[in-house]
mmCIF file of C-alpha atoms and ligand atoms in Angstrom:
data_model
loop_
_atom_site.group_PDB
_atom_site.id
_atom_site.type_symbol
_atom_site.label_atom_id
_atom_site.label_comp_id
_atom_site.label_asym_id
_atom_site.label_seq_id
_atom_site.Cartn_x
_atom_site.Cartn_y
_atom_site.Cartn_z
ATOM 1 C CA MET A 1 -2.830 10.270 -5.429
ATOM 2 C CA LYS A 2 -1.671 10.113 -8.927
ATOM 3 C CA VAL A 3 -0.618 6.606 -9.847
ATOM 4 C CA ARG A 4 0.912 6.010 -13.057
ATOM 5 C CA ILE A 5 -0.069 2.769 -15.245
ATOM 6 C CA GLY A 6 1.678 2.714 -18.502
ATOM 7 C CA ASN A 7 1.073 6.072 -19.490
ATOM 8 C CA THR A 8 -2.059 6.653 -18.102
ATOM 9 C CA GLN A 9 -2.380 8.565 -15.028
ATOM 10 C CA MET A 10 -5.377 8.107 -12.577
ATOM 11 C CA ASP A 11 -6.371 9.321 -9.308
ATOM 12 C CA MET A 12 -6.656 6.777 -6.544
ATOM 13 C CA ARG A 13 -6.808 6.523 -3.003
ATOM 14 C CA SER A 14 -4.748 3.926 -0.560
ATOM 15 C CA VAL A 15 -7.690 2.779 0.843
ATOM 16 C CA TRP A 16 -11.485 3.216 0.031
ATOM 17 C CA TYR A 17 -15.038 1.813 0.852
ATOM 18 C CA ASP A 18 -16.656 0.175 -1.756
ATOM 19 C CA LYS A 19 -20.333 0.763 -0.918
ATOM 20 C CA GLU A 20 -22.005 -1.769 -3.615
ATOM 21 C CA LYS A 21 -19.826 -4.414 -2.680
ATOM 22 C CA GLY A 22 -19.276 -3.824 0.862
ATOM 23 C CA GLN A 23 -15.975 -4.289 0.653
ATOM 24 C CA VAL A 24 -13.008 -2.431 1.823
ATOM 25 C CA GLY A 25 -10.256 -1.871 -1.001
ATOM 26 C CA PHE A 26 -6.604 -1.073 -0.674
ATOM 27 C CA ILE A 27 -3.865 -0.684 -2.880
ATOM 28 C CA ASP A 28 -1.278 -3.752 -1.698
ATOM 29 C CA GLN A 29 1.737 -1.654 -0.895
ATOM 30 C CA ARG A 30 3.434 -4.688 -0.717
ATOM 31 C CA ALA A 31 3.628 -5.123 -4.842
ATOM 32 C CA LEU A 32 4.649 -1.584 -5.251
ATOM 33 C CA PRO A 33 6.436 -0.378 -7.018
ATOM 34 C CA PHE A 34 6.819 -3.198 -9.281
ATOM 35 C CA GLU A 35 3.001 -4.175 -9.033
ATOM 36 C CA ILE A 36 0.193 -1.836 -9.010
ATOM 37 C CA GLU A 37 -2.206 -4.376 -7.313
ATOM 38 C CA THR A 38 -5.633 -4.077 -5.038
ATOM 39 C CA TYR A 39 -6.829 -6.220 -2.248
ATOM 40 C CA MET A 40 -10.294 -6.161 -1.528
ATOM 41 C CA ALA A 41 -11.185 -7.203 2.260
ATOM 42 C CA LEU A 42 -14.273 -9.026 2.612
ATOM 43 C CA ASP A 43 -14.860 -9.053 6.407
ATOM 44 C CA TYR A 44 -13.038 -7.586 9.731
ATOM 45 C CA ARG A 45 -10.519 -9.999 9.744
ATOM 46 C CA ASP A 46 -9.298 -9.196 6.208
ATOM 47 C CA VAL A 47 -8.837 -5.794 7.111
ATOM 48 C CA ALA A 48 -6.811 -6.977 10.363
ATOM 49 C CA PHE A 49 -4.988 -9.632 8.101
ATOM 50 C CA ALA A 50 -4.247 -5.971 5.850
ATOM 51 C CA ILE A 51 -2.892 -4.222 8.739
ATOM 52 C CA LYS A 52 -0.835 -6.807 10.176
ATOM 53 C CA GLU A 53 0.776 -7.649 7.362
ATOM 54 C CA MET A 54 1.194 -4.490 5.992
ATOM 55 C CA VAL A 55 -0.753 -4.323 2.860
ATOM 56 C CA VAL A 56 -1.750 -0.886 3.939
ATOM 57 C CA ARG A 57 0.425 0.626 6.466
ATOM 58 C CA GLY A 58 1.424 4.705 7.610
ATOM 59 C CA ALA A 59 -0.384 5.450 10.704
ATOM 60 C CA PRO A 60 -3.402 7.377 9.351
ATOM 61 C CA ALA A 61 -3.788 4.866 6.520
ATOM 62 C CA ILE A 62 -3.765 2.189 9.283
ATOM 63 C CA GLY A 63 -6.835 4.547 11.133
ATOM 64 C CA ALA A 64 -8.690 4.213 7.658
ATOM 65 C CA ALA A 65 -8.597 0.989 7.146
ATOM 66 C CA ALA A 66 -9.840 0.518 11.144
ATOM 67 C CA VAL A 67 -13.004 2.772 10.662
ATOM 68 C CA TYR A 68 -13.993 1.020 7.335
ATOM 69 C CA GLY A 69 -13.058 -2.595 9.317
ATOM 70 C CA MET A 70 -15.141 -1.601 11.841
ATOM 71 C CA ILE A 71 -18.073 -0.952 9.423
ATOM 72 C CA LEU A 72 -17.802 -4.860 8.506
ATOM 73 C CA ALA A 73 -17.565 -5.801 12.021
ATOM 74 C CA HIS A 74 -20.922 -4.148 12.882
ATOM 75 C CA ARG A 75 -22.781 -5.877 9.605
ATOM 76 C CA GLN A 76 -21.249 -9.252 10.843
ATOM 77 C CA GLY A 77 -22.426 -8.325 14.172
ATOM 78 C CA GLU A 78 -19.206 -8.443 15.983
ATOM 79 C CA THR A 79 -18.874 -4.948 16.843
ATOM 80 C CA GLU A 80 -16.695 -5.148 20.329
ATOM 81 C CA HIS A 81 -15.002 -8.158 19.109
ATOM 82 C CA GLY A 82 -13.873 -6.405 15.969
ATOM 83 C CA ALA A 83 -12.607 -3.616 17.902
ATOM 84 C CA HIS A 84 -10.362 -6.179 19.646
ATOM 85 C CA VAL A 85 -9.042 -7.589 16.833
ATOM 86 C CA LEU A 86 -8.423 -4.741 14.768
ATOM 87 C CA LYS A 87 -6.604 -3.059 17.716
ATOM 88 C CA SER A 88 -4.226 -5.841 18.413
ATOM 89 C CA THR A 89 -2.900 -6.101 14.809
ATOM 90 C CA ARG A 90 0.053 -3.406 15.560
ATOM 91 C CA PRO A 91 0.814 -1.897 18.713
ATOM 92 C CA THR A 92 2.619 1.642 17.948
ATOM 93 C CA ALA A 93 0.374 4.141 15.631
ATOM 94 C CA HIS A 94 -2.177 6.153 17.964
ATOM 95 C CA ASP A 95 -4.549 6.137 15.067
ATOM 96 C CA LEU A 96 -5.348 2.901 14.906
ATOM 97 C CA PHE A 97 -6.742 3.190 18.565
ATOM 98 C CA HIS A 98 -8.436 6.616 17.832
ATOM 99 C CA ALA A 99 -10.345 5.050 14.904
ATOM 100 C CA VAL A 100 -11.399 2.402 16.522
ATOM 101 C CA ASP A 101 -12.813 4.318 19.463
ATOM 102 C CA HIS A 102 -14.171 6.576 17.092
ATOM 103 C CA MET A 103 -16.457 4.070 15.586
ATOM 104 C CA LEU A 104 -17.325 2.362 18.584
ATOM 105 C CA GLU A 105 -18.740 5.779 20.002
ATOM 106 C CA ALA A 106 -20.605 6.401 16.469
ATOM 107 C CA ILE A 107 -22.169 3.024 16.794
ATOM 108 C CA ARG A 108 -23.532 3.406 20.405
ATOM 109 C CA SER A 109 -24.363 6.846 19.977
ATOM 110 C CA GLY A 110 -26.957 5.373 16.793
ATOM 111 C CA LYS A 111 -24.913 6.621 13.925
ATOM 112 C CA GLU A 112 -24.664 5.115 10.943
ATOM 113 C CA PRO A 113 -21.141 3.286 10.397
ATOM 114 C CA ILE A 114 -20.492 4.205 6.717
ATOM 115 C CA ALA A 115 -21.102 7.815 7.207
ATOM 116 C CA ALA A 116 -19.601 7.927 10.562
ATOM 117 C CA ALA A 117 -16.414 6.123 8.986
ATOM 118 C CA GLU A 118 -16.400 8.374 5.356
ATOM 119 C CA GLU A 119 -16.275 11.193 7.802
ATOM 120 C CA TYR A 120 -13.484 10.191 9.593
ATOM 121 C CA VAL A 121 -11.559 9.424 6.402
ATOM 122 C CA GLU A 122 -12.690 13.059 5.139
ATOM 123 C CA ARG A 123 -11.627 14.158 8.106
ATOM 124 C CA THR A 124 -7.994 13.061 7.314
ATOM 125 C CA ILE A 125 -7.297 13.931 4.247
ATOM 126 C CA ARG A 126 -8.793 17.438 4.884
ATOM 127 C CA ALA A 127 -6.068 17.436 7.779
ATOM 128 C CA CYS A 128 -2.965 16.304 5.470
ATOM 129 C CA GLU A 129 -4.486 19.348 2.894
ATOM 130 C CA ASP A 130 -4.045 21.570 5.883
ATOM 131 C CA ILE A 131 -0.662 20.501 7.162
ATOM 132 C CA GLY A 132 0.517 20.527 3.392
ATOM 133 C CA LYS A 133 -0.301 24.300 3.512
ATOM 134 C CA HIS A 134 1.219 24.853 6.635
ATOM 135 C CA GLY A 135 4.476 22.784 6.066
ATOM 136 C CA ALA A 136 5.119 24.500 2.832
ATOM 137 C CA GLU A 137 5.267 27.944 4.528
ATOM 138 C CA LEU A 138 8.476 26.777 5.828
ATOM 139 C CA ILE A 139 10.265 25.226 2.769
ATOM 140 C CA ARG A 140 12.218 28.196 0.060
ATOM 141 C CA ASN A 141 12.779 27.764 -3.159
ATOM 142 C CA GLY A 142 15.621 25.148 -4.248
ATOM 143 C CA HIS A 143 15.524 23.493 -0.472
ATOM 144 C CA ARG A 144 16.574 20.048 -0.271
ATOM 145 C CA ILE A 145 14.258 18.161 1.907
ATOM 146 C CA LEU A 146 15.299 14.349 3.494
ATOM 147 C CA THR A 147 12.505 12.194 4.407
ATOM 148 C CA HIS A 148 12.223 8.631 6.196
ATOM 149 C CA CYS A 149 9.932 5.980 5.346
ATOM 150 C CA ASN A 150 6.897 6.973 3.428
ATOM 151 C CA ALA A 151 4.472 9.422 4.872
ATOM 152 C CA GLY A 152 2.784 9.731 1.547
ATOM 153 C CA ALA A 153 -0.490 9.324 0.501
ATOM 154 C CA LEU A 154 -0.010 5.926 0.549
ATOM 155 C CA ALA A 155 0.408 6.235 4.198
ATOM 156 C CA THR A 156 -2.671 8.718 4.641
ATOM 157 C CA VAL A 157 -5.233 7.655 2.159
ATOM 158 C CA ASP A 158 -4.323 10.751 -0.242
ATOM 159 C CA PHE A 159 -1.750 13.633 -0.017
ATOM 160 C CA GLY A 160 0.094 12.444 2.784
ATOM 161 C CA THR A 161 1.626 13.979 5.943
ATOM 162 C CA ALA A 162 5.496 14.443 5.439
ATOM 163 C CA LEU A 163 5.342 14.632 1.781
ATOM 164 C CA ALA A 164 2.430 17.365 1.899
ATOM 165 C CA PRO A 165 4.522 20.160 2.333
ATOM 166 C CA MET A 166 6.831 19.012 -0.489
ATOM 167 C CA ARG A 167 3.493 18.691 -2.905
ATOM 168 C CA VAL A 168 2.257 22.483 -1.914
ATOM 169 C CA ALA A 169 5.547 23.834 -2.512
ATOM 170 C CA GLU A 170 5.965 22.067 -5.910
ATOM 171 C CA SER A 171 2.592 23.687 -6.732
ATOM 172 C CA GLN A 172 3.187 27.281 -5.390
ATOM 173 C CA GLY A 173 5.954 26.817 -7.834
ATOM 174 C CA LYS A 174 8.820 26.519 -5.540
ATOM 175 C CA ARG A 175 11.524 23.773 -6.708
ATOM 176 C CA VAL A 176 12.166 21.199 -4.036
ATOM 177 C CA PHE A 177 14.585 18.363 -4.009
ATOM 178 C CA VAL A 178 13.739 15.121 -1.897
ATOM 179 C CA TRP A 179 16.644 12.965 -0.288
ATOM 180 C CA VAL A 180 14.829 9.280 0.146
ATOM 181 C CA ASP A 181 16.035 7.251 2.951
ATOM 182 C CA GLU A 182 15.749 3.942 1.543
ATOM 183 C CA THR A 183 14.729 2.896 5.096
ATOM 184 C CA ARG A 184 15.211 -0.847 5.860
ATOM 185 C CA PRO A 185 14.487 -3.611 6.238
ATOM 186 C CA ARG A 186 10.661 -2.913 4.428
ATOM 187 C CA LEU A 187 12.496 -0.148 1.709
ATOM 188 C CA GLN A 188 9.107 1.921 2.494
ATOM 189 C CA GLY A 189 11.354 4.716 0.942
ATOM 190 C CA ALA A 190 12.827 2.981 -2.022
ATOM 191 C CA SER A 191 9.860 1.265 -2.684
ATOM 192 C CA LEU A 192 6.978 3.781 -1.780
ATOM 193 C CA THR A 193 8.104 7.481 -1.040
ATOM 194 C CA ALA A 194 10.387 7.240 -4.538
ATOM 195 C CA TRP A 195 7.368 5.737 -6.497
ATOM 196 C CA GLU A 196 5.354 8.325 -4.977
ATOM 197 C CA LEU A 197 7.438 11.604 -5.767
ATOM 198 C CA TYR A 198 8.135 9.392 -9.300
ATOM 199 C CA ASN A 199 4.372 9.759 -10.117
ATOM 200 C CA GLU A 200 4.264 13.216 -8.377
ATOM 201 C CA GLY A 201 6.933 14.706 -10.839
ATOM 202 C CA ILE A 202 8.943 15.616 -7.696
ATOM 203 C CA GLU A 203 12.775 15.695 -8.187
ATOM 204 C CA HIS A 204 14.578 13.213 -5.909
ATOM 205 C CA ALA A 205 17.247 10.654 -5.263
ATOM 206 C CA VAL A 206 16.768 7.320 -2.807
ATOM 207 C CA ILE A 207 20.147 7.065 -0.349
ATOM 208 C CA ALA A 208 21.003 3.998 1.610
ATOM 209 C CA ASP A 209 19.710 4.751 5.313
ATOM 210 C CA ASN A 210 23.396 5.433 6.417
ATOM 211 C CA ALA A 211 24.027 8.206 3.967
ATOM 212 C CA ALA A 212 22.524 10.924 5.699
ATOM 213 C CA GLY A 213 25.201 11.784 7.855
ATOM 214 C CA HIS A 214 27.385 12.002 4.980
ATOM 215 C CA PHE A 215 24.932 14.343 2.735
ATOM 216 C CA MET A 216 24.031 16.743 6.284
ATOM 217 C CA ARG A 217 28.078 17.252 6.935
ATOM 218 C CA LYS A 218 28.529 18.420 2.980
ATOM 219 C CA GLY A 219 25.541 21.028 3.335
ATOM 220 C CA GLU A 220 23.391 19.316 1.009
ATOM 221 C CA ILE A 221 20.621 18.793 3.362
ATOM 222 C CA ASP A 222 18.208 22.014 4.444
ATOM 223 C CA MET A 223 15.894 20.232 6.725
ATOM 224 C CA VAL A 224 14.182 16.970 7.277
ATOM 225 C CA ILE A 225 10.462 16.231 7.517
ATOM 226 C CA VAL A 226 9.323 12.871 8.663
ATOM 227 C CA GLY A 227 5.877 11.683 10.141
ATOM 228 C CA ALA A 228 4.844 10.078 13.067
ATOM 229 C CA ASP A 229 3.272 7.069 14.484
ATOM 230 C CA ARG A 230 2.550 8.407 17.907
ATOM 231 C CA ILE A 231 3.624 11.422 19.425
ATOM 232 C CA ALA A 232 3.554 11.615 23.684
ATOM 233 C CA ALA A 233 2.158 14.761 25.452
ATOM 234 C CA ASN A 234 5.959 16.149 26.028
ATOM 235 C CA GLY A 235 6.594 15.723 21.781
ATOM 236 C CA ASP A 236 8.306 12.517 22.081
ATOM 237 C CA PHE A 237 7.402 10.712 19.117
ATOM 238 C CA ALA A 238 7.698 7.209 17.445
ATOM 239 C CA ASN A 239 8.305 6.983 14.093
ATOM 240 C CA LYS A 240 10.071 4.755 11.803
ATOM 241 C CA ILE A 241 13.250 2.729 12.999
ATOM 242 C CA GLY A 242 16.341 5.177 11.877
ATOM 243 C CA THR A 243 14.529 8.541 12.685
ATOM 244 C CA TYR A 244 16.186 9.004 15.886
ATOM 245 C CA GLU A 245 19.652 8.753 14.274
ATOM 246 C CA LYS A 246 18.459 11.140 11.520
ATOM 247 C CA ALA A 247 16.843 13.678 14.587
ATOM 248 C CA VAL A 248 20.308 13.529 16.321
ATOM 249 C CA LEU A 249 22.749 14.248 13.104
ATOM 250 C CA ALA A 250 20.249 16.912 12.184
ATOM 251 C CA LYS A 251 20.760 18.634 15.502
ATOM 252 C CA GLU A 252 24.499 18.136 15.370
ATOM 253 C CA ASN A 253 24.633 19.658 11.629
ATOM 254 C CA GLY A 254 22.242 22.353 12.820
ATOM 255 C CA ILE A 255 19.454 21.522 9.973
ATOM 256 C CA PRO A 256 15.851 22.204 10.959
ATOM 257 C CA PHE A 257 14.078 18.629 11.898
ATOM 258 C CA TYR A 258 10.215 18.816 11.527
ATOM 259 C CA VAL A 259 7.356 16.337 12.499
ATOM 260 C CA ALA A 260 4.257 16.957 10.163
ATOM 261 C CA ALA A 261 1.258 14.570 11.231
ATOM 262 C CA PRO A 262 -2.425 14.972 12.120
ATOM 263 C CA MET A 263 -3.881 15.313 15.989
ATOM 264 C CA SER A 264 -5.106 11.847 15.581
ATOM 265 C CA THR A 265 -1.465 10.973 16.004
ATOM 266 C CA PHE A 266 -0.785 12.869 19.296
ATOM 267 C CA ASP A 267 -1.607 10.701 22.668
ATOM 268 C CA ARG A 268 -2.876 12.750 25.122
ATOM 269 C CA THR A 269 -2.900 9.708 27.771
ATOM 270 C CA ILE A 270 0.962 8.852 27.550
ATOM 271 C CA GLN A 271 3.311 11.870 29.466
ATOM 272 C CA SER A 272 6.564 10.755 27.214
ATOM 273 C CA GLY A 273 7.829 8.339 24.629
ATOM 274 C CA ASN A 274 8.783 5.905 26.748
ATOM 275 C CA GLU A 275 5.426 4.757 27.243
ATOM 276 C CA ILE A 276 5.249 3.881 23.872
ATOM 277 C CA VAL A 277 4.921 0.538 22.845
ATOM 278 C CA ILE A 278 7.345 -0.764 20.023
ATOM 279 C CA GLU A 279 6.413 -3.259 17.799
ATOM 280 C CA GLU A 280 9.253 -5.937 17.398
ATOM 281 C CA ARG A 281 8.420 -7.177 13.841
ATOM 282 C CA SER A 282 10.134 -10.787 12.350
ATOM 283 C CA PRO A 283 13.601 -10.848 12.259
ATOM 284 C CA ASP A 284 13.257 -12.202 8.647
ATOM 285 C CA GLU A 285 12.635 -8.767 7.621
ATOM 286 C CA VAL A 286 16.045 -8.034 8.311
ATOM 287 C CA ARG A 287 17.698 -11.499 7.112
ATOM 288 C CA TYR A 288 16.003 -11.132 3.597
ATOM 289 C CA ALA A 289 15.625 -7.942 1.846
ATOM 290 C CA ARG A 290 11.803 -9.015 0.001
ATOM 291 C CA GLU A 291 12.351 -12.398 -0.889
ATOM 292 C CA CYS A 292 16.248 -12.671 -1.009
ATOM 293 C CA LEU A 293 18.288 -14.096 1.758
ATOM 294 C CA ILE A 294 21.045 -11.536 2.423
ATOM 295 C CA ALA A 295 22.457 -12.317 5.855
ATOM 296 C CA ASN A 296 24.418 -15.220 7.216
ATOM 297 C CA PRO A 297 21.507 -18.089 7.598
ATOM 298 C CA GLU A 298 22.581 -19.249 10.978
ATOM 299 C CA SER A 299 22.547 -15.686 12.404
ATOM 300 C CA PRO A 300 19.858 -14.282 14.764
ATOM 301 C CA ALA A 301 18.869 -10.904 13.744
ATOM 302 C CA ARG A 302 16.411 -8.318 15.737
ATOM 303 C CA ASN A 303 13.860 -6.084 14.553
ATOM 304 C CA PRO A 304 11.926 -3.026 16.246
ATOM 305 C CA ALA A 305 9.722 -1.441 13.538
ATOM 306 C CA PHE A 306 10.041 1.879 15.625
ATOM 307 C CA ASP A 307 12.489 4.131 17.582
ATOM 308 C CA VAL A 308 11.286 6.966 19.832
ATOM 309 C CA THR A 309 12.856 10.957 19.517
ATOM 310 C CA PRO A 310 12.861 12.742 22.354
ATOM 311 C CA ALA A 311 11.107 16.228 22.041
ATOM 312 C CA ARG A 312 14.638 18.347 22.133
ATOM 313 C CA TYR A 313 15.434 17.244 18.672
ATOM 314 C CA VAL A 314 12.320 18.595 16.884
ATOM 315 C CA THR A 315 12.200 22.486 15.567
ATOM 316 C CA GLY A 316 8.306 22.038 14.854
ATOM 317 C CA TYR A 317 5.530 19.803 14.525
ATOM 318 C CA ILE A 318 3.129 20.215 11.128
ATOM 319 C CA THR A 319 -0.318 19.620 11.992
ATOM 320 C CA GLU A 320 -3.358 20.869 10.332
ATOM 321 C CA LYS A 321 -3.582 23.475 12.901
ATOM 322 C CA GLY A 322 -0.631 24.914 11.847
ATOM 323 C CA VAL A 323 3.371 24.648 13.255
ATOM 324 C CA ILE A 324 3.556 24.282 16.771
ATOM 325 C CA SER A 325 6.412 23.771 19.630
ATOM 326 C CA ALA A 326 6.391 20.845 22.013
ATOM 327 C CA ASP A 327 5.618 22.999 25.086
ATOM 328 C CA GLU A 328 2.169 23.969 22.986
ATOM 329 C CA ILE A 329 1.177 20.286 22.568
ATOM 330 C CA GLY A 330 -0.971 20.514 25.546
ATOM 331 C CA ASP A 331 -2.581 23.495 24.688
ATOM 332 C CA TYR A 332 -3.786 21.975 21.488
ATOM 333 C CA LEU A 333 -5.010 18.391 22.767
ATOM 334 C CA SER A 334 -7.112 20.385 25.131
ATOM 335 C CA GLY A 335 -8.636 22.314 22.558
ATOM 336 C CA GLU A 336 -9.706 18.922 20.597
HETATM 337 O O1 MRU B 1 5.649 0.696 9.450
HETATM 338 P P1 MRU B 1 5.121 1.731 8.574
HETATM 339 O O2 MRU B 1 5.438 1.552 7.291
HETATM 340 O O3 MRU B 1 3.581 1.344 9.195
HETATM 341 O O4 MRU B 1 5.570 2.533 9.496
HETATM 342 C C1 MRU B 1 4.966 3.885 8.912
HETATM 343 C C2 MRU B 1 5.815 5.053 9.713
HETATM 344 O O5 MRU B 1 6.572 5.371 10.199
HETATM 345 C C3 MRU B 1 5.815 6.246 8.574
HETATM 346 O O6 MRU B 1 6.313 7.074 8.995
HETATM 347 C C4 MRU B 1 4.456 7.133 10.047
HETATM 348 O O7 MRU B 1 3.384 6.036 10.063
HETATM 349 C C5 MRU B 1 3.826 8.354 9.346
HETATM 350 S S1 MRU B 1 2.627 8.156 7.725
HETATM 351 C C6 MRU B 1 2.070 9.693 7.426
#
């Protein structure tokens, strides 16, 4: 991804493995957009901390962190325990579990862990590029697209899922405009998606989470593209809290609603969204915005990090294999 530091622009990944130092590197997403800081994980517990505390976040990037974390766990002689610790960090994103299982299988079959991890990460990035190509075919010149949370390069190591079609469409000479939901409580839209789009030179505006319906009703949103954390076999999917209401509003206003995600986000073991475990995070994330208390100090708060959107609201799933419907998910999963 393009990262602008002052007048210089450089290419960075959001997660990487430094072979020489034997450490896992992250762009510290907690500091963005104000500072570009890196966080280096020296052992798998540091990687688990990075996932839990959202130094790294976004389903595919969490998967990448986990495969690299497993290199460290293996080196520390704690492969099985490391797998358990990494899997216990956050419950919702399927990529985390898929990634740790990929490494357990590779290590058990005698594969070199660094090679197995890099293979996983390269496959993730290639999937995102293909999602970009397939998704761009849905975008017409001048389209105004709403997105929720951050499903860009930061969330996927590079390139993105929901943002990938927009990047490809722009590179094809189409002009796109992106409506960016701020995404309370952690503000992934305002701080991360807006930062990525700015760095890529893609026209956009940040809106309060509750403004999307207003712009839909006024005819100023042509399509919605969001990412996903886990997709059940029937197409119900979990994504950042607030996604469900955007999907309902989109249907009410006759606006196509797409979910962009690699096959690693599909969970063949669950039949519907009712089986998805929704992470509940600290109420202080709601009571505070960054470090500033914004709620009545004595009032409690609730903070589900994700919600489930039923498949009937989804126009299509943009995957590396093409744009598919909920009815086709079973066929694609059996071909995996
Ligand atoms: O809590 P987060 O920031 O990890 O949640 C991220 C999301 O909900 C993203 O939309 C999803 O992981 C897709 S990222 C390509």
